[in-house]
Coordinates of C-alpha atoms and ligand atoms in Angstrom, one line a residue:
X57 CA 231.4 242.2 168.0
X58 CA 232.1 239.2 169.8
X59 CA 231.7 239.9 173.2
X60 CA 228.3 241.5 171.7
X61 CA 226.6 238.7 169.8
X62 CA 227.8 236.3 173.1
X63 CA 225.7 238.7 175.3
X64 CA 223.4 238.7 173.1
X65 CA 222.9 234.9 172.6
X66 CA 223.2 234.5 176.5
X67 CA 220.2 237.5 176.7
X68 CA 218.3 235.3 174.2
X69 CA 219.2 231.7 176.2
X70 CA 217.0 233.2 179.3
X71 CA 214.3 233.6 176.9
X72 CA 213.3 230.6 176.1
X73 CA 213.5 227.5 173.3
X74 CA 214.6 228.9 170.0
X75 CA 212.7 228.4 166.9
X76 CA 213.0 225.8 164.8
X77 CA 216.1 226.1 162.5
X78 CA 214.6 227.0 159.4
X79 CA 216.5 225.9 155.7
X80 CA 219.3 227.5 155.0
X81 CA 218.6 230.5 156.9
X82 CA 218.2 232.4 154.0
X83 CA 215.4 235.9 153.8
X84 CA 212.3 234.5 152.7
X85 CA 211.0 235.0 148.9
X86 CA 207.5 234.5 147.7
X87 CA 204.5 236.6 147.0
X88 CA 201.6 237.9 149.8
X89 CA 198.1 239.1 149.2
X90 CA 198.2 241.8 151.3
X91 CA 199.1 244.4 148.9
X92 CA 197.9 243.9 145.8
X93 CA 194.4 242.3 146.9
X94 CA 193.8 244.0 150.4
X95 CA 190.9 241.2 151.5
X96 CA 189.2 240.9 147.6
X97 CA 190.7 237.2 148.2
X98 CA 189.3 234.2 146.6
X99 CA 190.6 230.4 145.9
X100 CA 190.6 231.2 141.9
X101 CA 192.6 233.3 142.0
X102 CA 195.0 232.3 144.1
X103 CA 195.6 229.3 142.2
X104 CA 195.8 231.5 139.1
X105 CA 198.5 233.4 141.1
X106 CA 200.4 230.0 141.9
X107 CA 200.4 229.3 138.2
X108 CA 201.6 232.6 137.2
X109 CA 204.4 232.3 139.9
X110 CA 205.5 229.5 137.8
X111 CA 204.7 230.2 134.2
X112 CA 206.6 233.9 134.8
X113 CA 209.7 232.5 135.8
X114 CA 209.2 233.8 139.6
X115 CA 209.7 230.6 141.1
X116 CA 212.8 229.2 140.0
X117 CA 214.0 232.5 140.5
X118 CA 213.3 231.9 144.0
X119 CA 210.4 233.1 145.4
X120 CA 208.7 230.2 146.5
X121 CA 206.4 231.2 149.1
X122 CA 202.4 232.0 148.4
X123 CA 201.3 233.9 151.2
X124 CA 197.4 234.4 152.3
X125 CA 196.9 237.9 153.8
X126 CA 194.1 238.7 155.9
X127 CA 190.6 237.9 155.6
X128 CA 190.7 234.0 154.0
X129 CA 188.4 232.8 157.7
X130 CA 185.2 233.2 158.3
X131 CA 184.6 235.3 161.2
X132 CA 183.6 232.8 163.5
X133 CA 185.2 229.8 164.2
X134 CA 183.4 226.3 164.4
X135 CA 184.1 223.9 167.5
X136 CA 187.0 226.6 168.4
X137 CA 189.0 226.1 165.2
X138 CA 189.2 228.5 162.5
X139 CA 187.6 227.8 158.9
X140 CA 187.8 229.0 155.9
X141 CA 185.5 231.7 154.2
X142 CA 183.2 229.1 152.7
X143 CA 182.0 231.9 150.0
X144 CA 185.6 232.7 149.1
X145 CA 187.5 229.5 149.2
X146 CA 185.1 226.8 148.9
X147 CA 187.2 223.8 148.9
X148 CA 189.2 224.7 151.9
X149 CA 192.5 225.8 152.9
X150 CA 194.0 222.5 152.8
X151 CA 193.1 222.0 148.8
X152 CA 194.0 225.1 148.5
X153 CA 197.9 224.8 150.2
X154 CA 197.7 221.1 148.1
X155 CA 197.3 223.0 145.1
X156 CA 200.1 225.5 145.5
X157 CA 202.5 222.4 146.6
X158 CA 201.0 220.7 143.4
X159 CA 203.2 223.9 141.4
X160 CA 206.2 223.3 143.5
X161 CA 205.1 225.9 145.5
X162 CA 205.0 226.9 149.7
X163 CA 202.3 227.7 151.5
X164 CA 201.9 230.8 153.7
X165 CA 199.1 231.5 155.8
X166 CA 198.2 234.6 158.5
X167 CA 197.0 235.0 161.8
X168 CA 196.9 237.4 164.9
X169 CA 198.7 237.4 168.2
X170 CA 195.3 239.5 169.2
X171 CA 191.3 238.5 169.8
X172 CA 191.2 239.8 166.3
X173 CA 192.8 240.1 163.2
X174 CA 193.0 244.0 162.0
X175 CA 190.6 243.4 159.2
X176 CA 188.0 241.4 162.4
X177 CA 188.6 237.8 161.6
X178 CA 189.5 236.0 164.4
X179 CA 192.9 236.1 166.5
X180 CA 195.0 233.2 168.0
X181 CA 195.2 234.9 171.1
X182 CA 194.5 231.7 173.1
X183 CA 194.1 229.6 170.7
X184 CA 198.1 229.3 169.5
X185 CA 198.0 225.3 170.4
X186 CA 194.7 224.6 168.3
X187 CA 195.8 227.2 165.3
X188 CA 199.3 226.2 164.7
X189 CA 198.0 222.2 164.7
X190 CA 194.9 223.6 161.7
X191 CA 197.9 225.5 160.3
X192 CA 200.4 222.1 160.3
X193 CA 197.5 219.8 159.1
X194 CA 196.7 222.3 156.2
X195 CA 200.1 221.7 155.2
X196 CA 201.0 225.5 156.4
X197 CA 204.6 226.1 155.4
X198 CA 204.8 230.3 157.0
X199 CA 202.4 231.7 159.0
X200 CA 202.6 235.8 159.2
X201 CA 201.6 236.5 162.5
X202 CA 200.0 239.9 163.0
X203 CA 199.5 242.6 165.9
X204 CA 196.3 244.1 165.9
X205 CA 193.4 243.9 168.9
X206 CA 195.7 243.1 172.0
X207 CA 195.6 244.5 175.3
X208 CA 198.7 245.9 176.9
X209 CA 198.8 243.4 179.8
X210 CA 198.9 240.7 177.1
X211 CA 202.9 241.2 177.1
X212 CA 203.8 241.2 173.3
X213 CA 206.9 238.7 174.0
X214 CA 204.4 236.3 176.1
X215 CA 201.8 236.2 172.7
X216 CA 204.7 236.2 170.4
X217 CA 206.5 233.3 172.3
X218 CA 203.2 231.3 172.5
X219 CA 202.7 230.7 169.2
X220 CA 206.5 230.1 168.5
X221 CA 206.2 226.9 171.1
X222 CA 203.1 226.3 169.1
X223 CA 204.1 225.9 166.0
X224 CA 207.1 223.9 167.1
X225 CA 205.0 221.5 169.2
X226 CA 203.7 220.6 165.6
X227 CA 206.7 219.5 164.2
X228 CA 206.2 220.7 161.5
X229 CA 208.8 223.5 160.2
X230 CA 206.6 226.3 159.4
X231 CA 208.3 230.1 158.9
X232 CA 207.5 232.0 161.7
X233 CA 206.8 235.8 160.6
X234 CA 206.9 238.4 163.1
X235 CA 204.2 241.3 162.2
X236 CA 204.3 243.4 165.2
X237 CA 205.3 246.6 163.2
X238 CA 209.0 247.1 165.0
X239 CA 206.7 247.6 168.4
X240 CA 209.2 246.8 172.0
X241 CA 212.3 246.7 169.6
X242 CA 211.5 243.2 167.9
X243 CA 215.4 242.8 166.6
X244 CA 216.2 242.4 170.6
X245 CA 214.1 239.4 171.1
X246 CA 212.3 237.9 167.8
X247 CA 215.5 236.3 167.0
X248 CA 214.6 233.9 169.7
X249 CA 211.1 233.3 168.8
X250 CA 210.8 233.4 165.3
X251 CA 212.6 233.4 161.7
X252 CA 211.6 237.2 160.6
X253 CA 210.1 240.2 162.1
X254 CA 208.8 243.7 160.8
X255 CA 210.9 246.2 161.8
X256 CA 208.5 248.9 160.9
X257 CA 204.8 249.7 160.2
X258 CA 202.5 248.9 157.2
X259 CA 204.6 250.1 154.0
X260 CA 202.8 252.6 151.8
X261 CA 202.8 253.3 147.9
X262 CA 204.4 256.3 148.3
X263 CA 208.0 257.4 148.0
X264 CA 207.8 259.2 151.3
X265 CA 207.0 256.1 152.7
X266 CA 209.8 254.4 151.4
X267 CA 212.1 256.7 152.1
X268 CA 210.4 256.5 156.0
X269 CA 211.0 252.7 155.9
X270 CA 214.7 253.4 155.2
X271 CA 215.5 255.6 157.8
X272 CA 213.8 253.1 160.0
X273 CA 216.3 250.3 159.2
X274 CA 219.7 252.8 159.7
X275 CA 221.5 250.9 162.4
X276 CA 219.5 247.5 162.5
X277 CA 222.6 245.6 160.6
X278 CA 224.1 244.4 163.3
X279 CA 220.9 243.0 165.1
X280 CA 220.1 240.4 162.3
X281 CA 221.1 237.9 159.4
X282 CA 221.9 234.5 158.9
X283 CA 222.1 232.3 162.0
X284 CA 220.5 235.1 164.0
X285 CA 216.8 235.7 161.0
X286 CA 216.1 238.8 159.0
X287 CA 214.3 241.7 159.3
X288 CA 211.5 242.4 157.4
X289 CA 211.0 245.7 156.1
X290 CA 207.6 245.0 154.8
X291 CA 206.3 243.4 151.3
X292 CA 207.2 245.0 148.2
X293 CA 205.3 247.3 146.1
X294 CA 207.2 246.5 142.9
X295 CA 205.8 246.3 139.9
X296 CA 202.2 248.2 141.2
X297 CA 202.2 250.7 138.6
X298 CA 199.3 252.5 139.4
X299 CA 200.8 253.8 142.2
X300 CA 202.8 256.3 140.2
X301 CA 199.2 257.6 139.0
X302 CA 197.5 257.3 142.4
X303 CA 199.7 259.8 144.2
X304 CA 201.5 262.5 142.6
X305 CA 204.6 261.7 143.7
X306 CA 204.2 258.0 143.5
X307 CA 207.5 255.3 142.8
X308 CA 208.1 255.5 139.0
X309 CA 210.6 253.1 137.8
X310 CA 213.3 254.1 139.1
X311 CA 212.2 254.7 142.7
X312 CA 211.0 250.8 142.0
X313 CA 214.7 249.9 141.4
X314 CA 215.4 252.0 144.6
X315 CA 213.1 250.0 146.8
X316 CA 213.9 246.9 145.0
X317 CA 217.5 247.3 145.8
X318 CA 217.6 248.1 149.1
X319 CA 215.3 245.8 150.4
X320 CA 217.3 243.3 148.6
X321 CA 220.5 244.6 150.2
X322 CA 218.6 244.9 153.8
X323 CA 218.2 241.5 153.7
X324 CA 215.0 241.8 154.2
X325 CA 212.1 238.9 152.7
X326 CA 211.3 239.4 149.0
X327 CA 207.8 238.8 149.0
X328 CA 206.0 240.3 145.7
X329 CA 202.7 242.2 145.9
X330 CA 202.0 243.1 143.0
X331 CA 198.8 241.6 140.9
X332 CA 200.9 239.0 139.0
X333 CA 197.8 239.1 136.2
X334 CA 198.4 241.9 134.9
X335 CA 202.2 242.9 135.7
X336 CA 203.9 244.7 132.8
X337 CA 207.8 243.2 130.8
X338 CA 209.8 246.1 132.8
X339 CA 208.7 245.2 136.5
X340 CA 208.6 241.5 136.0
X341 CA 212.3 241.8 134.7
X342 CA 213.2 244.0 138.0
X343 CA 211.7 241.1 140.3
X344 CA 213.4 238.7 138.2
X345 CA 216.8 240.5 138.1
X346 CA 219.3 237.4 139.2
X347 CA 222.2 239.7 140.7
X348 CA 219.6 241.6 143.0
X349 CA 218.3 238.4 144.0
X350 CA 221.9 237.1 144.5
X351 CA 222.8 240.1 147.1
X352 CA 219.5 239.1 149.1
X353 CA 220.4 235.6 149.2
X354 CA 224.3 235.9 149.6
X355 CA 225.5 232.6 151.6
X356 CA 227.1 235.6 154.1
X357 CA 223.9 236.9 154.8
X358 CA 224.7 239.7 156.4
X359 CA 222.4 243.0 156.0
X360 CA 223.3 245.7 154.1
X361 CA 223.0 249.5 156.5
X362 CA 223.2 252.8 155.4
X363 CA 227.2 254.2 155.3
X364 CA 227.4 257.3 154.5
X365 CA 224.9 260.4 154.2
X366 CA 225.3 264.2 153.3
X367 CA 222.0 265.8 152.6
X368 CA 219.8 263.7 149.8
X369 CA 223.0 261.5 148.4
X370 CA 223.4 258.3 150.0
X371 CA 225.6 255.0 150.3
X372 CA 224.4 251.7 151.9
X373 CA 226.4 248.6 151.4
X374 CA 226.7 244.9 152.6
X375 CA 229.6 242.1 152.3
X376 CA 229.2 239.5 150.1
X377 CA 230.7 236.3 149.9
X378 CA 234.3 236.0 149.3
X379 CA 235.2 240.0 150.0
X380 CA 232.8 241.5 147.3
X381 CA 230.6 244.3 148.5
X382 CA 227.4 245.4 147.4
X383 CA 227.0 248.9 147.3
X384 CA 223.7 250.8 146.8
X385 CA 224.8 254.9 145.4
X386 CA 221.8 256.9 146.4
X387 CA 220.0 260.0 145.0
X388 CA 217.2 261.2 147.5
X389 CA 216.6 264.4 145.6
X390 CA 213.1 264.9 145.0
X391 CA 213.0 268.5 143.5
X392 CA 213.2 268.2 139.1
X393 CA 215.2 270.9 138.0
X394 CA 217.1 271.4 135.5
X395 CA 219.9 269.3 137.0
X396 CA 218.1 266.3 137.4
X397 CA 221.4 264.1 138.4
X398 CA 224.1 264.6 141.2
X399 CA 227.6 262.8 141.5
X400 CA 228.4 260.0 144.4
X401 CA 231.3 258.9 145.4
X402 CA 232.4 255.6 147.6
X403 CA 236.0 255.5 148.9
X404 CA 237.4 252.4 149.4
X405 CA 237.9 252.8 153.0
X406 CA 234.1 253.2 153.8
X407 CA 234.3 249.1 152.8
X408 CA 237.0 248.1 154.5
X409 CA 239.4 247.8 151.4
X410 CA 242.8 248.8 151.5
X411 CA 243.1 252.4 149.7
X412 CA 245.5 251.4 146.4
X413 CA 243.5 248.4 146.3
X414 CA 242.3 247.2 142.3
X415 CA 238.4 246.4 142.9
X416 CA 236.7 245.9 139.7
X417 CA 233.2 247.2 139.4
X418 CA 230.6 246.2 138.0
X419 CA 226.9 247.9 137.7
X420 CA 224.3 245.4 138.5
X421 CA 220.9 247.2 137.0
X422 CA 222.8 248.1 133.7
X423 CA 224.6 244.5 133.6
X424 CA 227.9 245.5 133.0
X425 CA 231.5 245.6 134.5
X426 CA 232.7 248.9 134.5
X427 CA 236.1 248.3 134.8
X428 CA 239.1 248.2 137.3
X429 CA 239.3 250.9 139.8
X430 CA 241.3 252.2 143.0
X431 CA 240.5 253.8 146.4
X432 CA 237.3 255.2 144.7
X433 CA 234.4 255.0 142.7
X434 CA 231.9 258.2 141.2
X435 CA 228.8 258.0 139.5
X436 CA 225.7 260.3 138.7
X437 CA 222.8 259.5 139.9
X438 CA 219.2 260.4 138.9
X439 CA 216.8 261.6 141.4
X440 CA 215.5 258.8 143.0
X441 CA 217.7 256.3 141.8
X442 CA 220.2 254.4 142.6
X443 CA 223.4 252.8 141.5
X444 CA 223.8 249.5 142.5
X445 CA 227.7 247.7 142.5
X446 CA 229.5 244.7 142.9
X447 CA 232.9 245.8 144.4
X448 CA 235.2 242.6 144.3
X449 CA 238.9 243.6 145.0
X450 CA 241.0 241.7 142.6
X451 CA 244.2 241.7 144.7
X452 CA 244.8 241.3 148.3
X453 CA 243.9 241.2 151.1
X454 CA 240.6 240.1 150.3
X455 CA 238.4 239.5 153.4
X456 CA 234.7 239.4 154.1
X457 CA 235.0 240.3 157.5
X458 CA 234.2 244.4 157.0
X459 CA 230.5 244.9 158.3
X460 CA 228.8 248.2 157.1
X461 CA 229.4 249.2 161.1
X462 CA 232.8 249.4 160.4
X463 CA 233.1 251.8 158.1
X464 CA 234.1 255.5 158.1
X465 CA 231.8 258.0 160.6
X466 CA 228.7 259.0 158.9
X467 CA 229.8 262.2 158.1
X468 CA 232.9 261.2 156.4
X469 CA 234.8 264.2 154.8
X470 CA 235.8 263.3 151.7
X471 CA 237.0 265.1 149.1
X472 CA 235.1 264.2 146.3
X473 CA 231.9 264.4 148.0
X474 CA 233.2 268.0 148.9
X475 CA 234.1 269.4 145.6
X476 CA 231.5 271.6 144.6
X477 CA 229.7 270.4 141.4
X478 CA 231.5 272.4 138.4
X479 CA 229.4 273.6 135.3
X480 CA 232.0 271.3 132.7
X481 CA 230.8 268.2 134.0
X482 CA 226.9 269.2 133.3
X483 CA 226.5 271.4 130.4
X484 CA 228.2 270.2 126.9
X485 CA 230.5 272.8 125.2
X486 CA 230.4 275.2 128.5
X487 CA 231.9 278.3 127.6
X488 CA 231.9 280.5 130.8
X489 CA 228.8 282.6 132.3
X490 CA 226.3 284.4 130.3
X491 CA 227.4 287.8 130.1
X492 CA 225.4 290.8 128.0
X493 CA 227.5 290.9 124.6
X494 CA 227.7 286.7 124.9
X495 CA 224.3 286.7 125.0
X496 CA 223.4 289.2 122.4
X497 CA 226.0 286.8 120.1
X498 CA 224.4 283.8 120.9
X499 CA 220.5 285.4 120.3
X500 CA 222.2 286.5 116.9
X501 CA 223.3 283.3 116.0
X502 CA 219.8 281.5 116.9
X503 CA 218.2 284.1 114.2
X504 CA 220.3 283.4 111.9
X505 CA 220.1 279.6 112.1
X506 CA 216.3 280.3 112.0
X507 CA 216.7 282.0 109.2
X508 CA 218.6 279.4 107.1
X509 CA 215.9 276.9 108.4
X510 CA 212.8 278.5 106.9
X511 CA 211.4 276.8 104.2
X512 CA 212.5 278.7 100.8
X513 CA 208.9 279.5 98.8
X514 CA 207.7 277.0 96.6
X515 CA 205.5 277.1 92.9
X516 CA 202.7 276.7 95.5
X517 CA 202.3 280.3 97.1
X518 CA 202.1 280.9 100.4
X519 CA 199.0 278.7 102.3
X520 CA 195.7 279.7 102.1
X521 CA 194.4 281.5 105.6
X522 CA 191.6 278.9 105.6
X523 CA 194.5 276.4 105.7
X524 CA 196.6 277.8 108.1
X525 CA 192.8 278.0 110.2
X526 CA 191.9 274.7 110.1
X527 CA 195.4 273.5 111.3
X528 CA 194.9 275.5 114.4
X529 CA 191.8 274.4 114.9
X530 CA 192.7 270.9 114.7
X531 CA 195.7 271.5 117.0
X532 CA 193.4 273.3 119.4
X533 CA 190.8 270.3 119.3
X534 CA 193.6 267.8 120.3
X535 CA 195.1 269.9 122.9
X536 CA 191.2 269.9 124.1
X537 CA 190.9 266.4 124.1
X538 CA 194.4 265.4 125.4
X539 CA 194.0 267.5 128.6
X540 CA 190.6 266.3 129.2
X541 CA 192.2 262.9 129.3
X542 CA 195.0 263.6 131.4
X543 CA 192.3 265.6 133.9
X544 CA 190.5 262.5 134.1
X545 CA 192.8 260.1 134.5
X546 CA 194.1 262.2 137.3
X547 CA 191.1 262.8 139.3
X548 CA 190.4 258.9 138.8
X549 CA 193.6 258.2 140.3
X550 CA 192.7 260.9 143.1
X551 CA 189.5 259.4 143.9
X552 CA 191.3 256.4 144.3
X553 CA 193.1 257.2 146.7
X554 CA 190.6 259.5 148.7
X555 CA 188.8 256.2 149.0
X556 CA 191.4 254.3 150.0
X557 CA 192.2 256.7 152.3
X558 CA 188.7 257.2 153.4
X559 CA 188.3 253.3 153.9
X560 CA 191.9 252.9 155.8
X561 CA 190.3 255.5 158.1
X562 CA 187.3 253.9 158.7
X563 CA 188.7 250.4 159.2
X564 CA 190.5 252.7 161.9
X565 CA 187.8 253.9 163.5
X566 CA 186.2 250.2 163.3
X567 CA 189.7 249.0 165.4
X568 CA 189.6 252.1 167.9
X569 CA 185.8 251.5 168.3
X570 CA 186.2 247.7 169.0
X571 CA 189.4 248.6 171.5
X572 CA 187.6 251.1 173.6
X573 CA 184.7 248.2 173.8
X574 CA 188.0 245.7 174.8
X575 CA 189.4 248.6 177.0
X576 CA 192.6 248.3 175.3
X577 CA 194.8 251.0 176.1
X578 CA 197.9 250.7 173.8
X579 CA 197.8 251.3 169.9
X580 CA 197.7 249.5 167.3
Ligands
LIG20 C1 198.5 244.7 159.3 C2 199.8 244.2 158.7 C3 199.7 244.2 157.2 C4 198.5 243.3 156.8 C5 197.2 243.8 157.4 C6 196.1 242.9 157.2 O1 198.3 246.1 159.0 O2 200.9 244.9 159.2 O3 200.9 243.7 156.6 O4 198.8 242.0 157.1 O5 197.4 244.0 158.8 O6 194.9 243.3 157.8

């Protein structure tokens, strides 16, 4: 490892200067537009969003940043400087970023390494020197800096690079955000540049997505954390909970835990993007869950990668601090059955601990220690859940040296993730398979129970067939009225997303038509 980070930092000497040291090196936490507003941005309510960062305990649980998306310039700038949308933030940027300090806040702005920005404000490309000094007199604290509308023979490293310098020529320390969607392997030379860079494209609200994103990071552990910056797997989508009703097989809550976690674990910057207005008790206490937060910002900061895989069940983990590992139990299993759980197991040696080793555990989303194990740990996990541990070994050696690299192969063969899943541990009171007499007992006994249940007859009579009539008609009137709700509801949500699909697609065609008029030959 060694020989490979001194390579590495000798690769990244012929590069250029480094960026600025930034804090204490730690993945960024804040909130960004982007996906909760798209460019429906205005100065209101951003500075309602700064207030709500505050009054919902989100900033002194860390995330500091307030990030401006896209779309806050006009579209042309004025004496070759960019300006703000003078309809949508009135006062400026710079009352605007005075504001958000005013609340203890940062300030985060965007730009584009391009002619233009993917929603068709202007680009930096060009302009780095003039941008980053607007940016540092604003009182810019981050500036994400975005992809879209470059040519191939503007080398990505050369645009990336030229704003780095920029913004250091300021002197001001700004956060410099990579956003060129994992494109020319940005972990090989972002680190040089910049504090953070996407490692992937735009994330979606969908699990698929999220489960894409994963895969993406497998193997990028090595390539970042503190000292070196962080990958940024994208902003989250915690706590948007339409998205469960916009696409049928949308995050629910515990595919937010899921994403949560793992971006958490990765490493990778915690920026919110959820409309903070209207954000409900059970995501609010997810983003402000202090031991997820803690494995983020773990002094070690080294990023969590995925350890072990068979099938759907997964394990990714990350040392902490003092010889403690985070460990993320995964269930990728998207069909509901019947057996909605599976079992997971982590050996000891897959995190570097010594087999007979007494670790305690403790499960960090239901807040309790689970007691004092050795060489192993199971748990069953729901579909699209996770469990997430704290694995501290309470006796020796304890060393925070392991990195998820070195860990067992992959496809580890161990026993416990080898057993085949036995009916005991899944059906209470399992007496052996159904056989014909079994199951003529058993249909016996339900008739009989049936039987005792039925209510004896009363002084009353039996109930009148206009009764009985108007029950089923009342029944049959809700039934009527409950489905034409949940129709609705569902074709609303499916609108929705036709038209956000229909209106990502034509913002495409906007970008190719614009490219082809640029005669820009690489996508975007
Ligand atoms: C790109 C970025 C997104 C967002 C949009 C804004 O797609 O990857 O994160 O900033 O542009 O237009």
């Amino acid at each position: 490892m060694k020989a490979l980070q001194v390579v590495l930092l000798l690769l990244l000497g012929l590069l250029g200067a480094r960026a600025l040291p930034f804090g204490d090196g730690k993945p960024a936490m804040g909130f960004n537009t982007w996906n909760a507003f798209r460019t429906d941005i205005n100065e209101k309510q951003i500075m309602k969003i700064a207030d709500l960062m505050v009054s919902l305990g989100l900033r002194d649980a860390g995330y500091t940043y307030l990030n401006l998306d896209d779309a806050w310039s006009e579209k042309q700038r004025v004496g070759g400087k960019l300006v703000a949308n003078k309809e949508r933030f009135p006062s400026g940027i710079k009352a605007l970023a005075d504001y958000v300090h005013s609340k203890g806040l940062k300030f985060g702005i965007y730009g584009d390494a391009g002619t233009m920005t993917c929603a068709l404000y202007p680009g930096s490309l060009g302009y780095e020197e003039v941008d980053a000094q607007t940016f540092a007199e604003w009182g810019v604290d981050y500036l994400k800096y975005d992809n879209c509308f470059a040519k191939r023979e503007d080398w990505v490293l050369d645009r990336y690079r030229a704003m780095g310098e920029a913004l250091n020529k300021t002197g001001r320390p700004i956060f410099y955000s990579l956003c060129n969607w994992g494109v020319m392997e940005p972990w090989l030379w972002a680190p040089q540049i910049g504090h953070s860079w996407r490692i992937t494209e735009d994330i979606l609200p969908t699990w698929d997505n999220v489960v894409k994103l994963l895969d993406y990071s497998v193997g990028l552990s090595r390539l970042a954390g503190k000292g070196i910056g962080h990958h940024d797997m994208d902003m989250l989508y915690v706590g948007n909970d339409h998205l469960g009703e916009y696409h049928p097989y949308g995050p629910f809550y515990q595919e937010h835990k899921m994403h949560f976690a793992l971006w958490a674990l990765m490493k990778s910057p915690l920026m919110v993007g959820h409309d903070l207005r209207r954000i409900n008790q059970s995501s609010l206490d997810l983003l402000l869950n202090k031991e997820i937060i803690a494995i983020n910002q773990d002094e070690l900061g080294v990023p969590g990668d995925l350890i072990w895989q068979q099938g759907t069940r997964r394990i990714f983990a990350a040392p902490l601090t003092g010889g403690a590992r985070a460990v993320v139990m995964a269930n990728f299993q998207t069909t509901q059955t019947q057996y909605p759980m599976s079992n997971v197991t982590v050996y000891w040696e897959q995190l570097g601990l010594r087999r007979d080793q007494a670790a305690g555990v403790r499960d960090i989303y239901g807040g309790q220690d689970l007691g004092v194990f050795r060489g192993s740990f199971s748990a069953a996990i729901a579909t699209h859940d996770v469990a997430v541990l704290r694995i501290a070994p309470l006796e020796g050696p304890t060393n925070d040296g392991w990195r998820p690299w070195h860990g067992q192969p992959l496809y580890a063969a161990q026993p416990a993730n080898l057993a085949v899943p036995q009916p005991q541990d899944w059906i209470p009171n399992y007496s052996g398979p159904r056989t014909a007499a079994s199951a003529q007992s058993q249909d016996k006994q339900q008739q009989q129970k049936a039987a005792q249940r039925q209510v004896p007859s009363t002084s009353h009579g039996p109930p009148s067939f206009a009764l009985v009539l108007a029950c089923v008609a009342a029944v049959a009137a809700l039934g009527v009225v409950g489905y034409y709700i949940v129709l609705q509801r569902r074709l609303r949500g499916w609108q929705q997303l036709e038209d956000s699909e229909a209106a990502r697609k034509a913002g495409e065609l906007a970008r190719m038509q614009q490219r082809s008029k640029d005669g820009w030959g690489n996508g975007a």
